[in-house]
Coordinates of C-alpha atoms in Angstrom, one line a residue:
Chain J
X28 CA 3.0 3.9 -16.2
X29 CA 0.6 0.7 -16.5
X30 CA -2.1 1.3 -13.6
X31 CA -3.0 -1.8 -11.5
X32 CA -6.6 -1.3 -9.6
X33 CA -7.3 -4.0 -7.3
X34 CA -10.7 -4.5 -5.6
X35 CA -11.7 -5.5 -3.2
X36 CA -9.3 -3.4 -0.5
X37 CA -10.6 -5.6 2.4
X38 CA -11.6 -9.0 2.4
X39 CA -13.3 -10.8 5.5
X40 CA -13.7 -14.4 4.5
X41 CA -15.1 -17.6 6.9
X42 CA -12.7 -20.4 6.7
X43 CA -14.1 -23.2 3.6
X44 CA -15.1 -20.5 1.7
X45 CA -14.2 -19.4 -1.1
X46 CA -12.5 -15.8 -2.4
X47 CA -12.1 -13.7 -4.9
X48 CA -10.0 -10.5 -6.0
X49 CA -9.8 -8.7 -9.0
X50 CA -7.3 -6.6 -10.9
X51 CA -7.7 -4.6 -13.5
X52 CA -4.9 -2.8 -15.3
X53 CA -5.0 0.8 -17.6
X54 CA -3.7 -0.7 -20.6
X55 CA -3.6 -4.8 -22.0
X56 CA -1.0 -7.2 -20.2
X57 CA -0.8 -9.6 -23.4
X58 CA 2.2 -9.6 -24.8
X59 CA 2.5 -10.5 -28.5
X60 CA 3.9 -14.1 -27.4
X61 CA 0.7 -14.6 -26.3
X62 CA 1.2 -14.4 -22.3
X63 CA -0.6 -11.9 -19.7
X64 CA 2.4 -10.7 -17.8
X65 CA 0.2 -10.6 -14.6
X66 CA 1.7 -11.9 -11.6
X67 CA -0.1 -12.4 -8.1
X68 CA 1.6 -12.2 -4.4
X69 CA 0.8 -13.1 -1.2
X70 CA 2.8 -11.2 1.4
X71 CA 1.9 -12.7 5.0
X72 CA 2.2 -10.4 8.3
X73 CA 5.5 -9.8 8.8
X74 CA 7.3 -11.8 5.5
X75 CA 8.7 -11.1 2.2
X76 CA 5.9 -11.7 -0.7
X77 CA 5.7 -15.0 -1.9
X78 CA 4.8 -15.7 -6.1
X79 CA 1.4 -17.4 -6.0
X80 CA 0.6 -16.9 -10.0
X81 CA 2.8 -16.4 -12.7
X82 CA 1.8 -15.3 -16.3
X83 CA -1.9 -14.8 -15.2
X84 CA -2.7 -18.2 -14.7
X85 CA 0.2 -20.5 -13.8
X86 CA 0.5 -21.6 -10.2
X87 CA 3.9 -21.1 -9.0
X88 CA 6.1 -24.2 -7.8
X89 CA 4.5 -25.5 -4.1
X90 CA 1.6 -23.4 -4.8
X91 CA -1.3 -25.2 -3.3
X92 CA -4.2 -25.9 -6.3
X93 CA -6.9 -24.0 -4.0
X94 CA -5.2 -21.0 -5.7
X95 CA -5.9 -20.0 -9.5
X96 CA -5.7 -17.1 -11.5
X97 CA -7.6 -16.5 -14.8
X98 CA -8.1 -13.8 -17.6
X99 CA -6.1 -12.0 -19.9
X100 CA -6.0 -8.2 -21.4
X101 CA -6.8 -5.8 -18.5
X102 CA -9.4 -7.9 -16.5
X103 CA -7.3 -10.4 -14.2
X104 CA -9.0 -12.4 -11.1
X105 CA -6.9 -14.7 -8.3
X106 CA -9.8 -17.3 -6.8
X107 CA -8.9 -19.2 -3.5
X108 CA -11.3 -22.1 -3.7
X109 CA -11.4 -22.7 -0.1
X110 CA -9.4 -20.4 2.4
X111 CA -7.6 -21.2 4.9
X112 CA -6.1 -19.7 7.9
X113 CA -2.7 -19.8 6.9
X114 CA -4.3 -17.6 3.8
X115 CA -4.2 -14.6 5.8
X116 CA -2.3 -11.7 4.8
X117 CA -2.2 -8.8 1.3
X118 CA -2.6 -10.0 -2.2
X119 CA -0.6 -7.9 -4.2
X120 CA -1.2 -8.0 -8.4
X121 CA 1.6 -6.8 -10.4
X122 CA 2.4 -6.0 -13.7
X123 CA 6.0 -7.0 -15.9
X124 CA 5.0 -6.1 -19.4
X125 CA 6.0 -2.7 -19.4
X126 CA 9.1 -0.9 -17.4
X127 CA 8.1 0.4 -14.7
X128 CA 6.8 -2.7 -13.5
X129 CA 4.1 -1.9 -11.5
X130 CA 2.1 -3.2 -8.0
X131 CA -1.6 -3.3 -7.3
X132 CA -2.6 -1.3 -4.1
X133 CA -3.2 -4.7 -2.3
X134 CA -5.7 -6.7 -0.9
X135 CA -6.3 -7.7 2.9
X136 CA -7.5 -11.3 3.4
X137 CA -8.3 -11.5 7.2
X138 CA -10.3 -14.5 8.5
X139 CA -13.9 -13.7 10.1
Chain G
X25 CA 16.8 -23.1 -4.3
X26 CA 17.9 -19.3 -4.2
X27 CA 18.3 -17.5 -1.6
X28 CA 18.8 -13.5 -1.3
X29 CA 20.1 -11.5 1.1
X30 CA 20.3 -7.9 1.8
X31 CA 22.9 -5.9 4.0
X32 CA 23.9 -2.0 4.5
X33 CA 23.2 0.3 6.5
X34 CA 19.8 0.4 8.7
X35 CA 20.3 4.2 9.1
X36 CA 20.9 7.1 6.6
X37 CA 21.1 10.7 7.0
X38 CA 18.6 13.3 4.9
X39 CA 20.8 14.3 1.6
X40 CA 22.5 11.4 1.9
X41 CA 23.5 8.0 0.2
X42 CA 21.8 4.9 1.0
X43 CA 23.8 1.6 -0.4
X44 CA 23.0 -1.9 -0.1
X45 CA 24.6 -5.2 -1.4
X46 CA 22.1 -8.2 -2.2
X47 CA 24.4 -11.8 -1.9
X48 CA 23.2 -14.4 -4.3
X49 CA 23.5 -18.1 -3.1
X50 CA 22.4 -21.6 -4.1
X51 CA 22.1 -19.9 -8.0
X52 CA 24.2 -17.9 -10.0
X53 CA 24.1 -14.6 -10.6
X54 CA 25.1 -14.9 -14.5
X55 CA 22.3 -16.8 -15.9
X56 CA 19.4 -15.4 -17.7
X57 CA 17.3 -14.1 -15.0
X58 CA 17.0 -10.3 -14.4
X59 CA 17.7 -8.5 -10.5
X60 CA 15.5 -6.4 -8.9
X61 CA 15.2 -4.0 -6.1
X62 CA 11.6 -3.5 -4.5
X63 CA 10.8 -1.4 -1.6
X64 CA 8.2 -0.8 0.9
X65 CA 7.4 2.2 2.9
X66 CA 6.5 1.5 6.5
X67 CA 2.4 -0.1 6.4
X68 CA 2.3 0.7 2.3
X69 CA 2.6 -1.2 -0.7
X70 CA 5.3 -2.2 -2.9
X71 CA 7.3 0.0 -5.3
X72 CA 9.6 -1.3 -8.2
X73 CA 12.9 0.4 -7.9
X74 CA 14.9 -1.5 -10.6
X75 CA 16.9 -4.3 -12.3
X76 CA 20.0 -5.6 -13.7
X77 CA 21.2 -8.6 -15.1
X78 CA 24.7 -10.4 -15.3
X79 CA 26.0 -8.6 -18.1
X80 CA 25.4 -5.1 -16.6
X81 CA 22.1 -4.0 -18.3
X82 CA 20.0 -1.9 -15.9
X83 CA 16.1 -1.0 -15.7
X84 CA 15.2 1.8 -13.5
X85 CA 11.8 3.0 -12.8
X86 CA 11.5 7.0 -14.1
X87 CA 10.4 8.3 -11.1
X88 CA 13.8 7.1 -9.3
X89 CA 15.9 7.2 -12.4
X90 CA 18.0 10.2 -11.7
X91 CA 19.2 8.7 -7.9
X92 CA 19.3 5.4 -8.6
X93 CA 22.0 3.1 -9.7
X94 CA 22.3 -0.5 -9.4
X95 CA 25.4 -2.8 -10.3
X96 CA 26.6 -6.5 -10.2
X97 CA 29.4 -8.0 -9.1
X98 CA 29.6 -11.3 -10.8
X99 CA 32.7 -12.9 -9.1
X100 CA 30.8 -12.2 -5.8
X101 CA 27.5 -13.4 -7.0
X102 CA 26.0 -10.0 -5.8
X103 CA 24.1 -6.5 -6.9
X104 CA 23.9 -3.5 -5.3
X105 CA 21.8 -0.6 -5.2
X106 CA 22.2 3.3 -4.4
X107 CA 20.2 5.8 -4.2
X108 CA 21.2 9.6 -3.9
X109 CA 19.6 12.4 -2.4
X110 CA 17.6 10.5 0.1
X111 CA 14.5 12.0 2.0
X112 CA 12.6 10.8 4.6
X113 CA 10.0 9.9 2.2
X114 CA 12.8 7.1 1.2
X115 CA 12.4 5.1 4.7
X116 CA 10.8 1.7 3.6
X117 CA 12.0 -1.8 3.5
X118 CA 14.3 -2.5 0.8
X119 CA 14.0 -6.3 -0.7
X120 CA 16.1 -7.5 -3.7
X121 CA 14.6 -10.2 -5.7
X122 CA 15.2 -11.7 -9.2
X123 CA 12.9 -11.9 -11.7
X124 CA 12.6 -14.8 -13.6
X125 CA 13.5 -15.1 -17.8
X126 CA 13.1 -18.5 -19.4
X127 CA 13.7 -18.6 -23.2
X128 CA 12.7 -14.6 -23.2
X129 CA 9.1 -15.0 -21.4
X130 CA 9.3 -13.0 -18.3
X131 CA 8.1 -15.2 -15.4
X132 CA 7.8 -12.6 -12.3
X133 CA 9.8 -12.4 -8.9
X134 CA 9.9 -16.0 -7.8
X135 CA 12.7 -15.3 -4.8
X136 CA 12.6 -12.8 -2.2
X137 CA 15.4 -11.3 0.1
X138 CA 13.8 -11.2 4.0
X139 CA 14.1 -7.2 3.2
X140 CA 16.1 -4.8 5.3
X141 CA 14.3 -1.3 7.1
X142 CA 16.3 1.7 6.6
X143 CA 15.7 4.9 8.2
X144 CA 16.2 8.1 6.7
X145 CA 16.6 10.5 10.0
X146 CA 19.3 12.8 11.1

């Protein structure tokens, strides 16, 4: 199974700031297409996850532009420009190259 | 817009079965995209369980391969999952979801179910 590694676990941000998490994965997401099959979630208290980022760096549909992913390979990183309190809640990175997909451990973005 | 929904039962014996239908509305079921099965233990992360898509083709993930089995339905616009053998290490929230395909690039899980809690007790 592809290993997902996110870091950091927990993640105190001031609102207007900006954020970053990493995820790194034990083997290459690109696909020969071209594509990092690297997909981000953000699952707030209490919901189902939502798609944030598709394909590593496409923002999914309604997707505000304060969220962007970026890299390829095994080094991946979602950046919120400037969070928000409705931002709260666990980033999840996961992986659909390979069968079993697989789920990064998750990410807690709480508001300071 | 999509929209996924699970239903079964919330409570399930030890050595049991646990079964649970996923209805499909506002899409259908038989287009390219793939159906999955996630679950979530109770304050953990998220585990892949499986897929399938209209024409039957399944997915399972190895380390659930040998209780699991999901199947479609296609003039109910529904899948189903089972899993055998249930412990209480299976109690999480189950969400079905379907995994978007366009022109063979896999897209990731772009709809959700609300998820369903089922409890493995006697």
């Amino acid at each position: 199974d592809i290993v997902m590694t996110q870091s950091p676990l927990s993640l105190p941000v001031t609102p207007g700031e900006p954020a970053s998490i990493s995820c790194r994965s034990s083997q290459s997401l690109l696909h020969p297409n071209g594509y990092s099959y690297l997909n981000w979630y953000l699952q707030r208290p209490g919901q189902s996850p939502q798609l944030l980022i598709y394909l590593a760096s496409n923002r999914a549909s309604g997707v505000p532009d304060r969220f962007s992913g970026s890299g390829s390979g095994t080094d991946l990183t979602l950046k919120i420009s400037r969070v928000e309190a409705e931002d709260v809640g666990v980033y999840y990175c996961m992986q659909a190259l390979q069968i079993p997909y697989t789920f990064g451990q998750g990410t807690k973005l709480e508001i300071k | 817009q999509v929209q996924l929904q699970e239903s079964g039962p919330g409570l399930v014996k030890p050595s049991g079965t646990l079964s649970l239908i996923c209805a499909v509305s506002g899409g259908s079921i038989s287009s390219s995209n793939w159906w999955s099965w996630v679950r979530q233990p109770p304050r953990k992360g998220l585990e892949w369980i499986g897929e399938i898509n209209h024409s039957g083709g399944t997915n399972y993930n190895p380390s659930l391969k040998s209780r699991v089995t999901i199947s479609v339905d296609r003039s109910k616009n529904q899948f189903s999952l089972k899993l055998s053998s249930v412990t209480a290490a299976d109690t999480a929230i189950y969400y079905c979801a379907r995994m978007v395909v366009e022109t063979a690039v896999t897209k990731g899980i772009d709809s959700w179910g609300q998820g369903t809690l089922v409890t493995v007790s006697s």
